[in-house]
Amino acid sequence: MKIPVAKALFNSHSYTDYRKLISDLILEGKSTGKEQSENLTQYSTLNETRMHRLDKTITITEENQIKLKNLKSEYIWVVISEGWCGDAAQLLPIMNTMAVQSGKIDLRIVLRDENEKLMNLYLTNKKKSIPILIVVAKTTGAILGSWGPRPKAAADLVADYKKEFGVIDETLKTNLQLWYLHDKGITTQNELIGLMVNLEV
């Protein structure tokens, strides 16, 4: 296991603890991360509402449930995140539900700003985009693969918008959240299942 991953795991959070951390900080008018602002706190508050809804409504398809339960090995999913990240709010509830249903995956969440060396190993176009999911073999600690920061169709939506308008603005953020809403987590779980099945071949 690479040293940055090992160090990050030492200070990682379970999904429940991560949710509590965000909630507690919101009560203090704060967000996770080094930077603090009213906007980031507002994003965290909005994301908490999203995650609460998704925890209740997210459904893993029957086909994907079978594939999860048929995983041969045990894994750790290390996810780099922050409470203010809109993509993380949409994706972490899916990852958590998949991990719980599999019985073979231990989901651990680490904060981007507290794990700079780890984040720098998984840059997207030289940017610290999150969430990033890192697959670790539980028995050996070997790093097997990674995924993120968003499903391909969502990434394409962002890339096309930036190409046309040259910015990431509130319109793009709204369009992205609508994509997640209509997709209902299907693309994300399919891509993650594909990653895990390929790792076991």
Short mmCIF file of C-alpha atoms in Angstrom, two decimals:
data_model
loop_
_atom_site.label_atom_id
_atom_site.label_comp_id
_atom_site.label_asym_id
_atom_site.label_seq_id
_atom_site.Cartn_x
_atom_site.Cartn_y
_atom_site.Cartn_z
CA MET A 1 0.00 0.00 0.00
CA LYS A 2 1.32 3.44 -0.91
CA ILE A 3 2.19 5.51 2.16
CA PRO A 4 -0.32 8.34 1.39
CA VAL A 5 -3.16 5.80 1.24
CA ALA A 6 -2.09 4.15 4.50
CA LYS A 7 -1.87 7.53 6.25
CA ALA A 8 -5.25 8.58 4.88
CA LEU A 9 -6.88 5.34 6.07
CA PHE A 10 -5.52 5.94 9.58
CA ASN A 11 -7.60 9.15 9.76
CA SER A 12 -10.53 7.97 7.64
CA HIS A 13 -14.24 8.12 8.44
CA SER A 14 -17.04 5.61 8.13
CA TYR A 15 -20.00 6.87 6.10
CA THR A 16 -21.99 7.45 9.31
CA ASP A 17 -19.14 9.38 10.93
CA TYR A 18 -18.62 11.44 7.77
CA ARG A 19 -22.29 12.42 7.73
CA LYS A 20 -22.11 13.38 11.42
CA LEU A 21 -18.94 15.43 10.86
CA ILE A 22 -20.65 17.46 8.14
CA SER A 23 -23.78 17.97 10.25
CA ASP A 24 -21.80 19.10 13.29
CA LEU A 25 -19.77 21.58 11.23
CA ILE A 26 -22.93 23.02 9.65
CA LEU A 27 -24.28 23.73 13.15
CA GLU A 28 -21.11 25.78 13.72
CA GLY A 29 -21.56 27.59 10.40
CA LYS A 30 -18.61 25.75 8.89
CA SER A 31 -17.75 23.25 6.17
CA THR A 32 -15.02 20.64 5.85
CA GLY A 33 -11.75 21.74 4.24
CA LYS A 34 -9.12 24.42 4.74
CA GLU A 35 -11.14 27.16 3.06
CA GLN A 36 -14.17 28.50 4.92
CA SER A 37 -16.86 30.72 3.42
CA GLU A 38 -20.58 31.32 3.60
CA ASN A 39 -20.97 29.77 0.13
CA LEU A 40 -19.18 26.55 1.10
CA THR A 41 -21.32 26.23 4.22
CA GLN A 42 -24.44 26.73 2.10
CA TYR A 43 -23.25 24.05 -0.33
CA SER A 44 -22.65 21.70 2.62
CA THR A 45 -26.16 22.36 3.94
CA LEU A 46 -27.71 21.71 0.52
CA ASN A 47 -25.62 18.56 0.12
CA GLU A 48 -26.70 17.25 3.50
CA THR A 49 -30.33 17.49 2.34
CA ARG A 50 -29.44 15.68 -0.89
CA MET A 51 -27.60 12.90 0.91
CA HIS A 52 -30.42 12.45 3.40
CA ARG A 53 -32.89 12.04 0.50
CA LEU A 54 -30.61 9.69 -1.44
CA ASP A 55 -29.93 7.51 1.61
CA LYS A 56 -33.67 6.79 1.64
CA THR A 57 -34.32 6.48 -2.08
CA ILE A 58 -31.24 5.03 -3.80
CA THR A 59 -31.85 1.58 -5.28
CA ILE A 60 -29.24 -0.85 -6.53
CA THR A 61 -30.51 -2.84 -9.51
CA GLU A 62 -31.14 -6.54 -8.97
CA GLU A 63 -28.44 -7.44 -11.48
CA ASN A 64 -25.89 -5.25 -9.71
CA GLN A 65 -26.88 -6.63 -6.29
CA ILE A 66 -26.09 -10.13 -7.53
CA LYS A 67 -22.71 -9.04 -8.90
CA LEU A 68 -21.86 -7.28 -5.63
CA LYS A 69 -22.69 -10.36 -3.58
CA ASN A 70 -20.68 -12.54 -5.97
CA LEU A 71 -17.44 -10.61 -5.46
CA LYS A 72 -14.77 -13.15 -4.53
CA SER A 73 -12.39 -10.93 -2.56
CA GLU A 74 -12.78 -8.26 0.13
CA TYR A 75 -12.00 -4.63 -0.62
CA ILE A 76 -11.66 -1.19 0.90
CA TRP A 77 -13.13 1.71 -1.03
CA VAL A 78 -11.17 4.80 -0.01
CA VAL A 79 -13.09 7.87 -1.20
CA ILE A 80 -11.54 11.34 -1.25
CA SER A 81 -14.29 13.87 -0.54
CA GLU A 82 -15.36 17.13 1.13
CA GLY A 83 -18.74 18.10 2.52
CA TRP A 84 -19.20 21.04 0.15
CA CYS A 85 -18.73 18.92 -3.02
CA GLY A 86 -21.95 18.51 -4.98
CA ASP A 87 -20.74 15.47 -6.91
CA ALA A 88 -19.69 13.73 -3.68
CA ALA A 89 -23.14 14.33 -2.21
CA GLN A 90 -24.71 12.59 -5.19
CA LEU A 91 -22.24 9.69 -5.34
CA LEU A 92 -21.37 8.76 -1.75
CA PRO A 93 -24.89 7.49 -0.89
CA ILE A 94 -24.67 5.16 -3.92
CA MET A 95 -21.21 3.94 -2.91
CA ASN A 96 -22.34 3.38 0.66
CA THR A 97 -25.43 1.42 -0.37
CA MET A 98 -23.33 -0.74 -2.69
CA ALA A 99 -20.74 -1.38 0.01
CA VAL A 100 -23.37 -2.38 2.57
CA GLN A 101 -25.20 -4.68 0.18
CA SER A 102 -22.02 -6.38 -1.02
CA GLY A 103 -20.79 -7.49 2.40
CA LYS A 104 -17.32 -7.49 0.79
CA ILE A 105 -16.55 -3.75 0.67
CA ASP A 106 -15.50 -1.49 3.54
CA LEU A 107 -16.21 2.15 2.62
CA ARG A 108 -13.81 4.68 4.17
CA ILE A 109 -13.96 8.42 3.46
CA VAL A 110 -10.99 10.77 3.69
CA LEU A 111 -10.95 14.55 3.36
CA ARG A 112 -9.15 16.05 0.39
CA ASP A 113 -7.55 19.00 2.18
CA GLU A 114 -6.22 16.77 4.97
CA ASN A 115 -4.62 14.35 2.50
CA GLU A 116 -2.82 16.47 -0.07
CA LYS A 117 -0.20 13.84 -0.96
CA LEU A 118 -2.91 11.29 -1.66
CA MET A 119 -4.98 13.77 -3.67
CA ASN A 120 -1.94 14.65 -5.78
CA LEU A 121 -1.71 11.02 -6.89
CA TYR A 122 -5.21 11.19 -8.39
CA LEU A 123 -5.47 14.55 -10.12
CA THR A 124 -7.93 15.00 -13.00
CA ASN A 125 -6.48 17.23 -15.72
CA LYS A 126 -4.05 18.52 -13.07
CA LYS A 127 -6.95 19.54 -10.80
CA LYS A 128 -7.98 18.23 -7.39
CA SER A 129 -11.41 17.10 -8.56
CA ILE A 130 -13.43 14.96 -6.15
CA PRO A 131 -14.80 12.49 -5.26
CA ILE A 132 -12.13 9.93 -6.17
CA LEU A 133 -12.69 6.29 -5.25
CA ILE A 134 -9.55 4.16 -4.74
CA VAL A 135 -9.96 0.37 -4.63
CA VAL A 136 -7.66 -1.35 -2.12
CA ALA A 137 -7.35 -5.11 -1.61
CA LYS A 138 -8.27 -5.69 2.04
CA THR A 139 -5.95 -8.65 2.58
CA THR A 140 -2.80 -7.31 0.89
CA GLY A 141 -3.25 -3.54 0.93
CA ALA A 142 -2.53 -3.42 -2.80
CA ILE A 143 -4.02 -0.52 -4.74
CA LEU A 144 -6.03 -2.09 -7.55
CA GLY A 145 -7.72 0.79 -9.34
CA SER A 146 -9.59 4.07 -9.07
CA TRP A 147 -12.70 5.84 -10.33
CA GLY A 148 -13.97 9.40 -10.43
CA PRO A 149 -14.62 12.23 -10.03
CA ARG A 150 -17.94 11.58 -11.78
CA PRO A 151 -19.60 9.12 -14.20
CA LYS A 152 -18.57 9.45 -17.86
CA ALA A 153 -21.85 10.95 -19.05
CA ALA A 154 -21.73 13.58 -16.30
CA ALA A 155 -18.07 14.28 -17.06
CA ASP A 156 -18.95 14.71 -20.74
CA LEU A 157 -21.75 17.14 -19.80
CA VAL A 158 -19.27 19.27 -17.85
CA ALA A 159 -16.59 19.11 -20.57
CA ASP A 160 -19.06 20.09 -23.31
CA TYR A 161 -20.40 23.02 -21.27
CA LYS A 162 -16.89 24.29 -20.49
CA LYS A 163 -15.94 23.98 -24.16
CA GLU A 164 -18.96 26.04 -25.23
CA PHE A 165 -19.06 28.65 -22.45
CA GLY A 166 -15.57 28.47 -20.96
CA VAL A 167 -16.73 28.49 -17.33
CA ILE A 168 -18.17 26.42 -14.52
CA ASP A 169 -21.12 28.47 -13.35
CA GLU A 170 -24.41 28.01 -11.51
CA THR A 171 -26.20 26.99 -14.72
CA LEU A 172 -23.76 24.13 -15.22
CA LYS A 173 -24.08 23.09 -11.58
CA THR A 174 -27.88 23.03 -11.93
CA ASN A 175 -27.67 21.03 -15.18
CA LEU A 176 -25.32 18.55 -13.50
CA GLN A 177 -27.61 18.08 -10.50
CA LEU A 178 -30.56 17.52 -12.86
CA TRP A 179 -28.53 14.86 -14.69
CA TYR A 180 -27.91 13.06 -11.39
CA LEU A 181 -31.59 13.36 -10.47
CA HIS A 182 -32.80 11.80 -13.73
CA ASP A 183 -30.10 9.12 -13.79
CA LYS A 184 -31.09 7.83 -10.32
CA GLY A 185 -27.59 6.47 -9.70
CA ILE A 186 -27.81 3.81 -12.42
CA THR A 187 -24.79 4.97 -14.43
CA THR A 188 -22.62 5.27 -11.34
CA GLN A 189 -23.42 1.82 -10.01
CA ASN A 190 -22.95 0.27 -13.47
CA GLU A 191 -19.53 1.87 -13.85
CA LEU A 192 -18.44 0.82 -10.35
CA ILE A 193 -19.68 -2.73 -10.91
CA GLY A 194 -17.76 -2.82 -14.18
CA LEU A 195 -14.61 -1.70 -12.38
CA MET A 196 -14.95 -4.35 -9.66
CA VAL A 197 -15.78 -7.19 -12.06
CA ASN A 198 -12.77 -6.29 -14.23
CA LEU A 199 -10.52 -6.30 -11.16
CA GLU A 200 -11.58 -9.86 -10.37
CA VAL A 201 -11.04 -11.24 -13.91
#
